[in-house]
Amino acid sequence: MAAGVLWASGPPLAIGPLVFVAIVPLLAIAETPDATPWKRSVYLAFLGYWLLSLQGLRHAHPLMFLPWLALSAYLAIYPVLFIGLIRKWKRGASNREGWRSNIPISLVAAVYWVGLEWIRNYLFTGISVLMLGHALADMPMLIQIADLGGTYAVSFVIVTVNVAMYEAAKRWIVQTILQRGAPTGEARRDAWGSIVVAATLLLATCVYGLSALQHEVQPGEVTVALLGRNEPTIYEQDIEREQAIFSEYATASVDAVANSQTTIDAVVWPESMFSGGMPWMTTGPNLVVPDFMQTPGMPPLPPEQLEFAVQNSQQQFRERAVIIQKAMVSDEALQSTMPAIIGGCGLVRYAEKPSQFSGVIWVDASGEVAGTYAKNHLVLFGETIPLVKSLPWIKDMVPPGLGLDRGDTGERFDLPGLSLLPNLCIETAVERVPIRHMHQLMSDQVRADGAVNKSAADLLPDAIVTLTNDVWFRQSAVVDHHLRCAQLVAVGCRRPILSAANGGPTAWVDSFGRVVERLPKGEDGVIYAQPDVDSRVSVYVRWQDWPATILGLIAGWGWIAMWWMWWRGRGHHDSAPE
């Protein structure tokens, strides 16, 4: 039942308020006798939940069927761990002695649940999708606390309400009405403790949310065109198909500018769409010509020749971009201020060894490449496989395109009148990535110049631009889950999110997490976004997720202790750790 209610609280049904009772059945299971079998049924129920919620992943490639099963099987473990931790806590507090008996179970449950969410946001590269807090993405008043502690903070409140609902139902409805007996003094104290905690946190959340929604932002003056199309892509895509997709997006760029009622300052292409068979190439120190470029039996190519080839490639890349920019501006007199292009593009760097990245490139109004960003968080099994570069037999089994290199820092694109933080693909669905980038950019600039005459807001980008290719997921609920992650990230960073996607979600989200405009799934189009400038610097950006880290360490320690006690033979009747 818990798995079904939790599924209904999110897309495609999206009945958000159901999340306030979604884990009540798990709390009931946590109070069953030790001899009651529950682990297998809970695990199988949530295995079905994750398989159904993430079924869109299987469309990406035939080989993704197994990773979809593996990821779902892994994530289904967490509800079992949650119940086990609660059972162990209740057993320790059952004697009503010591400090445990004075802590409301609502706080204990919230600590464990959020701690486990933190663990899965880091373990095995991490995934933030379908945290409890995402169910409330379309209820702006209740998600404003994400600027204090991210989606974790919203999840924490939700868990306390679930516990209060369960305790109230158990103590008054079950005992008083069904069993026709008044609850004991201890039972009433437990129930009232949980209700008071939940009511206080929920009221504080509403008050804070209403106050935050009244914050005045500065109207935006820069117009950004977000392109959204549904161009089919495959892993083994040939150069002709890449060029055809590039041509479609180039045409869409020209049409977007021609049909706009205002001047377009920048056009955003989704992930990978700007490559068109021509990645952006650069060279680094200690340049070495790779072996695959050498011809057997011929003298080795000198590094100078590779440097020359890269410079020619850069020139062709810029010329191609300028052709599109000029086509977007029909009046030659205005071509000195052409729209900038921000596009998803492959990045190749030659140095001591070659590196290839999935990236973002910024071509400014003069046709120069003004900035690049190399994707920091690679998709496990989609863009990288452990040991894929080390074990040839693994490499032979996977499709081309895997084994990308990983970027290690965030970047800032300072367009005239608007600065942007670029993100790629699922990076908004791994919440810690954009938060870390924002914090890193602020900290680096402080270290560089001491932030002389600069406020904290001046050190941060004005908006987040995210480029993604979700066409792999065939318009499934995965696309909606991705957008909900972006909504909570927008609140957590207090920055608008501008999302250009192939296959959705192409959307404009404001700094309050509200979707200002979105293209329907499956429809081609353009969104003309004028993001407001929000001066707030959130607590979440300043301090990142260290409060959730503490909860994660508590949950992790509890899990380790639980297994250790079982291993030492001190478990109570159960044949496996709870």
XYZ file of C-alpha atoms in Angstrom:
578
model
C 0.000 0.000 0.000
C 2.807 2.424 0.875
C 4.437 1.923 -2.502
C 1.142 2.539 -4.314
C 0.309 5.713 -2.393
C 3.847 7.017 -2.844
C 3.676 6.354 -6.583
C 0.314 8.167 -6.854
C 1.771 11.226 -5.096
C 4.143 11.814 -8.023
C 3.832 11.881 -11.825
C 1.888 10.848 -13.777
C -0.980 11.169 -11.259
C 0.824 13.805 -9.165
C -1.574 13.815 -6.205
C 0.948 15.595 -4.008
C -0.922 15.651 -0.643
C -0.932 11.832 -0.592
C 2.719 11.985 0.400
C 1.625 13.032 3.906
C 0.305 9.491 4.486
C 2.514 7.574 2.071
C 4.839 6.011 4.631
C 2.206 5.389 7.323
C 2.065 1.661 6.369
C 5.830 1.415 6.862
C 5.462 2.852 10.363
C 2.794 0.250 11.116
C 5.083 -2.535 9.922
C 7.796 -1.210 12.211
C 5.576 -2.093 15.204
C 4.721 -5.655 14.208
C 6.010 -8.516 16.381
C 9.523 -9.780 15.708
C 8.286 -13.051 14.274
C 6.193 -11.291 11.621
C 7.696 -11.694 8.136
C 7.834 -8.334 6.419
C 11.164 -7.792 4.674
C 10.423 -9.664 1.478
C 6.976 -8.135 0.959
C 8.238 -4.586 1.591
C 11.211 -5.091 -0.686
C 9.121 -6.535 -3.520
C 6.523 -3.762 -3.195
C 9.142 -1.047 -3.515
C 10.955 -2.926 -6.236
C 7.725 -2.618 -8.193
C 7.486 1.062 -7.238
C 10.943 1.865 -8.579
C 10.543 -0.293 -11.676
C 7.330 1.532 -12.535
C 8.611 5.007 -11.641
C 11.859 4.634 -13.586
C 10.626 2.456 -16.430
C 11.442 5.207 -18.917
C 15.146 4.432 -18.439
C 14.814 1.163 -20.344
C 14.051 2.960 -23.613
C 17.507 4.504 -23.939
C 19.270 1.394 -25.241
C 18.697 -2.385 -25.117
C 21.605 -2.651 -22.693
C 19.857 -0.204 -20.317
C 17.293 -2.874 -19.416
C 19.682 -4.461 -16.923
C 20.794 -1.152 -15.332
C 17.106 -0.240 -14.927
C 16.549 -3.496 -13.050
C 19.752 -3.079 -11.032
C 18.999 0.520 -10.034
C 15.455 -0.356 -8.987
C 16.668 -3.382 -7.022
C 19.203 -1.189 -5.224
C 16.790 1.655 -4.385
C 14.177 -0.786 -3.047
C 16.549 -1.597 -0.190
C 16.081 1.792 1.471
C 12.492 1.350 2.772
C 13.558 -1.972 4.286
C 16.484 -0.250 6.000
C 14.170 2.500 7.249
C 11.798 0.008 8.877
C 14.696 -1.913 10.368
C 16.167 1.234 11.925
C 12.806 2.248 13.405
C 12.261 -1.246 14.833
C 15.685 -1.243 16.414
C 15.100 2.201 17.909
C 11.716 1.232 19.325
C 13.191 -1.896 20.838
C 15.895 0.128 22.552
C 13.354 2.634 23.873
C 10.727 0.074 24.901
C 11.922 -0.070 28.499
C 10.948 3.625 28.824
C 14.292 4.369 30.410
C 17.110 6.615 29.325
C 17.280 9.475 26.875
C 15.639 7.599 24.005
C 12.253 7.607 25.671
C 12.197 11.416 25.691
C 12.685 11.856 21.928
C 9.470 11.933 19.847
C 9.436 9.106 17.342
C 8.512 11.635 14.640
C 11.976 13.196 14.911
C 13.662 9.802 14.957
C 11.814 8.680 11.824
C 12.588 11.957 10.027
C 16.277 11.703 10.894
C 16.491 8.150 9.580
C 14.503 8.776 6.396
C 16.359 11.950 5.434
C 19.671 10.359 6.411
C 18.963 7.493 4.022
C 18.020 9.994 1.298
C 21.406 11.657 1.826
C 23.181 8.294 1.511
C 21.518 7.482 -1.801
C 22.347 10.964 -3.060
C 26.032 10.045 -2.798
C 26.372 6.267 -2.945
C 27.164 4.804 -6.384
C 27.513 8.332 -7.883
C 24.171 9.363 -6.370
C 20.620 10.083 -7.487
C 18.177 12.642 -6.026
C 15.099 11.826 -8.080
C 11.906 10.910 -6.200
C 12.889 12.180 -2.789
C 9.789 12.639 -0.646
C 9.976 16.417 -0.984
C 9.599 16.261 -4.756
C 5.960 15.243 -4.338
C 5.206 18.812 -3.204
C 6.980 20.519 -6.121
C 3.734 22.065 -7.334
C 2.811 23.442 -3.899
C 5.047 26.548 -3.714
C 4.224 27.502 -0.119
C 5.485 24.167 1.196
C 8.792 23.994 -0.695
C 10.275 27.401 0.150
C 12.188 25.837 3.049
C 14.367 24.161 0.417
C 16.504 27.313 0.502
C 17.404 26.338 4.077
C 18.182 22.662 3.613
C 17.288 21.588 0.101
C 14.760 18.890 -0.664
C 15.960 17.209 2.530
C 14.204 19.890 4.590
C 10.900 19.301 2.789
C 11.243 15.532 3.220
C 11.932 15.996 6.936
C 8.645 17.831 7.480
C 6.732 15.271 5.414
C 8.014 12.388 7.536
C 7.019 14.082 10.794
C 3.489 14.594 9.463
C 3.316 10.921 8.445
C 4.304 9.862 11.949
C 1.758 12.208 13.513
C -0.979 10.818 11.268
C -0.027 7.278 12.202
C 0.255 7.950 15.920
C -3.068 9.770 15.998
C -4.812 6.986 14.076
C -3.271 4.278 16.220
C -3.827 5.850 19.605
C -7.295 7.333 19.171
C -9.013 5.654 16.238
C -7.739 2.115 16.723
C -7.555 1.954 20.500
C -10.511 4.156 21.410
C -13.026 3.256 18.704
C -12.119 -0.174 17.354
C -10.662 -1.672 20.502
C -12.952 0.376 22.782
C -10.229 1.227 25.230
C -8.731 4.531 26.230
C -5.072 4.937 25.286
C -2.581 4.718 28.119
C -0.809 7.770 29.478
C 2.401 6.764 27.730
C 0.545 6.213 24.452
C -1.101 9.625 24.689
C 2.257 11.243 25.426
C 3.840 9.567 22.401
C 0.974 10.624 20.162
C 0.863 14.183 21.412
C 4.643 14.512 21.130
C 4.578 13.499 17.469
C 1.566 15.688 16.714
C 3.114 18.744 18.350
C 6.392 18.271 16.460
C 4.618 17.812 13.119
C 2.183 20.679 13.662
C 4.965 23.030 14.710
C 7.153 22.181 11.728
C 4.266 22.308 9.258
C 3.069 25.646 10.601
C 6.597 27.053 10.496
C 6.950 25.753 6.942
C 3.748 27.508 5.864
C 4.657 30.772 7.577
C 8.144 30.732 6.115
C 6.750 29.826 2.693
C 4.228 32.658 2.684
C 6.913 35.113 3.744
C 9.401 33.886 1.136
C 6.819 34.142 -1.635
C 6.430 37.849 -0.859
C 10.072 38.581 -1.672
C 10.434 41.134 -4.448
C 12.690 40.274 -7.359
C 14.109 42.555 -10.008
C 12.369 42.180 -13.383
C 14.593 40.599 -16.004
C 15.737 42.577 -19.020
C 17.491 39.780 -20.931
C 15.516 37.458 -23.197
C 16.714 33.893 -23.640
C 15.159 31.584 -26.231
C 14.991 27.981 -25.000
C 14.706 25.558 -27.894
C 12.797 22.330 -27.453
C 12.474 19.622 -30.064
C 12.021 15.850 -30.160
C 14.785 14.674 -32.455
C 15.298 10.892 -32.145
C 18.837 9.964 -31.125
C 20.685 6.691 -30.655
C 24.003 5.718 -29.122
C 25.531 4.590 -32.414
C 24.618 7.825 -34.159
C 26.569 8.528 -37.382
C 27.853 11.914 -38.437
C 25.123 12.352 -41.056
C 22.430 12.052 -38.395
C 24.303 14.475 -36.099
C 24.496 17.004 -38.913
C 20.802 16.557 -39.717
C 19.879 17.260 -36.077
C 22.199 20.267 -36.077
C 20.458 21.596 -39.179
C 17.000 21.196 -37.576
C 18.080 23.137 -34.500
C 19.762 25.797 -36.610
C 16.484 26.305 -38.452
C 14.629 26.407 -35.143
C 17.044 29.091 -33.907
C 16.391 31.296 -36.918
C 12.632 30.819 -36.581
C 12.749 31.548 -32.839
C 14.416 34.918 -33.372
C 12.199 35.780 -36.343
C 9.006 35.042 -34.379
C 10.010 36.830 -31.200
C 8.349 40.089 -30.214
C 11.486 41.195 -28.357
C 15.207 41.178 -29.029
C 16.755 37.782 -28.311
C 19.984 37.985 -26.374
C 20.804 34.267 -26.339
C 19.536 31.041 -27.849
C 19.965 27.781 -25.914
C 20.322 24.413 -27.652
C 19.841 21.177 -25.669
C 22.526 18.692 -24.674
C 24.700 17.402 -27.564
C 22.650 19.168 -30.231
C 25.304 21.754 -31.112
C 28.040 19.241 -31.911
C 26.832 18.402 -35.394
C 29.791 16.109 -35.969
C 32.241 18.858 -34.989
C 33.225 18.964 -31.303
C 35.077 21.929 -29.845
C 38.760 21.019 -29.661
C 41.495 22.501 -27.482
C 45.062 21.641 -26.547
C 46.851 21.681 -23.215
C 50.405 21.591 -21.861
C 52.813 18.754 -22.685
C 50.952 18.078 -25.909
C 51.390 14.523 -27.194
C 49.959 13.165 -30.452
C 47.787 10.136 -29.534
C 48.725 6.733 -30.923
C 45.484 6.429 -32.902
C 46.546 9.485 -34.941
C 49.876 7.931 -35.904
C 50.241 5.966 -39.129
C 52.171 2.703 -38.819
C 55.367 2.738 -40.890
C 55.344 6.524 -41.192
C 57.373 9.084 -39.213
C 55.522 10.175 -36.058
C 53.448 13.333 -36.310
C 54.937 16.227 -34.334
C 52.799 18.023 -31.702
C 52.971 21.199 -33.797
C 50.973 19.495 -36.530
C 48.263 18.484 -34.078
C 48.199 22.041 -32.712
C 47.726 23.361 -36.253
C 44.906 20.877 -36.936
C 43.124 21.883 -33.733
C 43.381 25.582 -34.612
C 41.848 24.868 -38.037
C 39.031 22.936 -36.394
C 38.366 25.843 -34.017
C 38.211 28.263 -36.933
C 35.690 26.075 -38.771
C 33.641 25.723 -35.582
C 33.462 29.497 -35.101
C 32.636 30.124 -38.756
C 29.765 27.674 -38.589
C 28.409 29.341 -35.448
C 28.642 32.818 -36.990
C 26.705 31.658 -40.052
C 23.816 30.692 -37.760
C 24.079 33.901 -35.752
C 23.958 36.035 -38.886
C 21.019 34.047 -40.197
C 19.151 34.813 -36.964
C 19.616 38.553 -37.553
C 18.214 39.441 -40.959
C 19.165 43.119 -40.715
C 22.889 43.396 -41.476
C 23.055 46.608 -39.485
C 22.242 44.629 -36.349
C 24.738 41.836 -36.900
C 27.240 43.523 -34.610
C 24.971 42.422 -31.735
C 24.056 38.900 -32.768
C 22.336 36.564 -30.283
C 24.729 34.476 -28.261
C 24.460 30.702 -28.574
C 24.672 28.360 -25.602
C 24.669 24.790 -26.808
C 25.327 21.253 -25.689
C 28.489 20.190 -27.461
C 31.209 17.560 -27.300
C 34.521 18.854 -25.958
C 37.848 17.280 -26.886
C 41.134 18.237 -25.246
C 44.563 17.053 -26.322
C 47.440 17.230 -23.855
C 49.553 14.430 -22.419
C 46.578 12.217 -23.206
C 43.327 12.971 -25.025
C 40.148 13.675 -23.049
C 36.569 13.887 -24.246
C 33.716 15.490 -22.358
C 30.021 16.064 -22.701
C 29.916 19.815 -22.440
C 28.321 23.204 -22.934
C 29.790 25.887 -25.147
C 29.045 29.607 -25.141
C 29.486 31.507 -28.391
C 29.162 35.201 -27.604
C 27.592 37.966 -29.696
C 30.826 38.483 -31.638
C 31.073 34.839 -32.689
C 33.901 33.958 -30.319
C 33.883 30.972 -28.005
C 33.697 32.795 -24.666
C 33.313 29.843 -22.310
C 32.891 26.107 -21.945
C 31.678 23.736 -19.266
C 32.610 20.058 -18.968
C 29.953 17.898 -17.361
C 30.852 16.973 -13.793
C 28.364 14.201 -13.061
C 28.305 11.361 -15.568
C 25.320 9.035 -15.869
C 26.205 5.630 -14.463
C 25.814 2.983 -17.202
C 24.650 5.705 -19.611
C 27.869 7.711 -19.971
C 30.305 5.760 -17.874
C 30.749 2.221 -16.671
C 33.202 1.348 -13.898
C 36.479 0.027 -15.318
C 35.276 0.520 -18.906
C 38.646 1.985 -19.889
C 40.680 -0.539 -17.944
C 39.139 -3.851 -18.981
C 38.975 -4.395 -22.755
C 36.358 -7.152 -22.479
C 33.948 -4.676 -20.821
C 34.689 -2.017 -23.433
C 33.841 -4.457 -26.238
C 30.391 -5.067 -24.750
C 29.187 -1.464 -24.510
C 28.036 0.926 -27.249
C 30.179 3.823 -28.482
C 30.045 7.028 -26.455
C 30.656 5.536 -23.045
C 33.803 6.180 -21.076
C 33.561 9.978 -21.138
C 35.842 12.045 -18.952
C 34.521 14.000 -16.015
C 34.798 17.760 -15.490
C 35.712 18.887 -12.008
C 34.357 22.396 -11.557
C 31.415 24.680 -12.220
C 31.606 27.570 -14.669
C 29.997 30.982 -15.026
C 28.924 32.486 -18.341
C 28.767 36.269 -17.982
C 26.476 37.405 -20.777
C 25.709 41.130 -21.001
C 23.074 41.733 -18.346
C 22.793 38.118 -17.195
C 25.238 35.605 -15.741
C 24.472 31.899 -16.044
C 25.559 28.688 -14.336
C 25.533 25.867 -16.923
C 24.354 22.376 -15.989
C 24.043 19.312 -18.181
C 21.638 16.406 -18.394
C 20.704 14.929 -14.993
C 22.866 17.298 -12.958
C 19.748 19.034 -11.636
C 18.512 15.548 -10.658
C 21.628 15.121 -8.511
C 20.888 18.039 -6.235
C 24.322 18.381 -4.703
C 25.920 19.198 -8.090
C 24.355 22.653 -8.781
C 24.517 23.494 -5.074
C 28.218 22.658 -5.007
C 28.805 24.682 -8.167
C 27.094 27.750 -6.712
C 28.994 27.462 -3.446
C 32.252 26.836 -5.277
C 31.909 29.856 -7.548
C 31.159 32.099 -4.595
C 34.057 30.743 -2.547
C 36.577 30.823 -5.407
C 35.841 34.453 -6.149
C 36.218 35.386 -2.490
C 39.605 33.703 -2.407
C 40.632 35.329 -5.688
C 39.886 38.968 -4.936
C 38.627 39.098 -1.394
C 35.176 40.060 -2.713
C 36.114 43.712 -2.412
C 33.004 45.903 -2.749
C 30.938 42.846 -3.679
C 27.924 41.409 -1.934
C 27.423 37.671 -1.742
C 24.714 37.956 -4.407
C 27.183 39.616 -6.793
C 29.432 36.572 -6.551
C 26.750 34.186 -7.790
C 25.271 33.669 -11.270
C 21.827 35.164 -11.876
C 20.269 31.954 -13.225
C 20.963 28.313 -13.968
C 20.781 27.135 -17.560
C 20.382 23.393 -17.905
C 20.715 21.533 -21.179
C 19.396 17.998 -21.392
C 18.465 15.285 -23.838
C 15.525 13.388 -22.336
C 14.296 11.962 -25.623
C 15.801 8.673 -24.443
C 12.925 8.320 -21.982
C 10.131 8.432 -24.570
C 7.916 11.004 -22.797
C 7.664 8.819 -19.691
C 7.248 10.065 -16.135
C 11.037 10.260 -15.853
C 10.814 13.571 -17.748
C 8.377 14.954 -15.157
C 10.516 13.728 -12.283
C 13.483 15.545 -13.842
C 11.544 18.806 -13.928
C 10.458 18.412 -10.301
C 14.079 18.038 -9.276
C 14.828 21.288 -11.111
C 11.999 23.066 -9.275
C 13.463 22.179 -5.874
C 16.971 23.114 -7.049
C 15.632 26.521 -8.141
C 14.368 27.145 -4.614
C 17.503 25.714 -3.029
C 19.732 28.032 -5.070
C 17.217 30.924 -5.191
C 17.931 31.191 -8.885
C 15.638 30.728 -11.906
C 16.265 27.631 -14.000
C 16.161 27.825 -17.787
C 15.902 24.335 -19.239
C 16.326 23.547 -22.935
C 15.643 19.916 -23.709
C 15.448 17.525 -26.589
C 12.446 15.424 -25.650
C 11.533 17.598 -22.642
C 11.440 19.146 -20.099
C 11.914 22.489 -21.862
C 10.787 24.891 -19.153
C 11.314 28.176 -17.361
C 11.212 27.871 -13.564
C 11.404 30.951 -11.345
C 13.447 31.254 -8.146
C 10.367 30.244 -6.117
C 10.186 26.872 -7.850
C 7.117 27.779 -9.912
C 6.956 26.665 -13.521
C 6.430 29.895 -15.433
C 6.176 28.152 -18.786
C 6.731 24.648 -20.102
C 6.489 22.992 -23.488
C 4.130 20.004 -23.445
C 5.871 16.675 -23.797
C 6.200 15.641 -27.414
C 5.785 19.162 -28.835
C 8.446 21.195 -30.620
C 8.641 24.853 -29.755
C 10.465 27.680 -28.051
C 10.138 29.435 -24.702
C 11.109 33.102 -24.465
C 12.334 33.493 -20.912
C 13.080 36.784 -19.182
C 14.329 35.521 -15.819
C 13.963 37.829 -12.864
C 17.048 38.583 -10.793
C 16.772 37.311 -7.226
C 19.209 38.897 -4.772
C 18.863 36.224 -2.105
C 21.764 33.952 -1.203
C 20.290 30.840 0.331
C 21.492 29.120 3.463
C 21.674 25.943 1.375
C 24.205 27.503 -1.008
C 26.248 28.997 1.830
C 26.453 25.809 3.905
C 25.551 23.136 1.359
C 24.113 19.888 2.759
C 26.094 19.490 5.971
C 22.931 19.180 8.169
C 21.735 16.304 5.964
C 25.264 14.897 6.113
C 24.973 14.625 9.883
C 21.651 12.795 9.500
C 23.228 10.542 6.898
C 26.046 9.639 9.273
C 23.506 8.880 12.011
C 21.490 6.639 9.679
C 24.643 5.002 8.362
C 25.940 4.341 11.864
C 22.563 2.915 12.881
C 22.590 0.594 9.894
C 26.136 -0.577 10.616
C 25.312 -1.141 14.274
C 22.206 -3.087 13.310
C 24.154 -5.413 11.072
C 26.971 -5.771 13.582
C 24.561 -6.840 16.325
C 22.996 -9.380 14.006
C 26.404 -10.650 12.978
C 27.370 -11.064 16.620
C 24.252 -13.102 17.194
C 22.411 -10.545 19.295
C 19.461 -10.109 16.930
C 16.008 -10.647 18.438
C 14.307 -13.553 16.680
C 14.697 -12.239 13.129
C 16.779 -14.344 10.765
C 18.212 -11.245 9.070
C 19.108 -7.770 10.271
C 16.255 -5.317 10.574
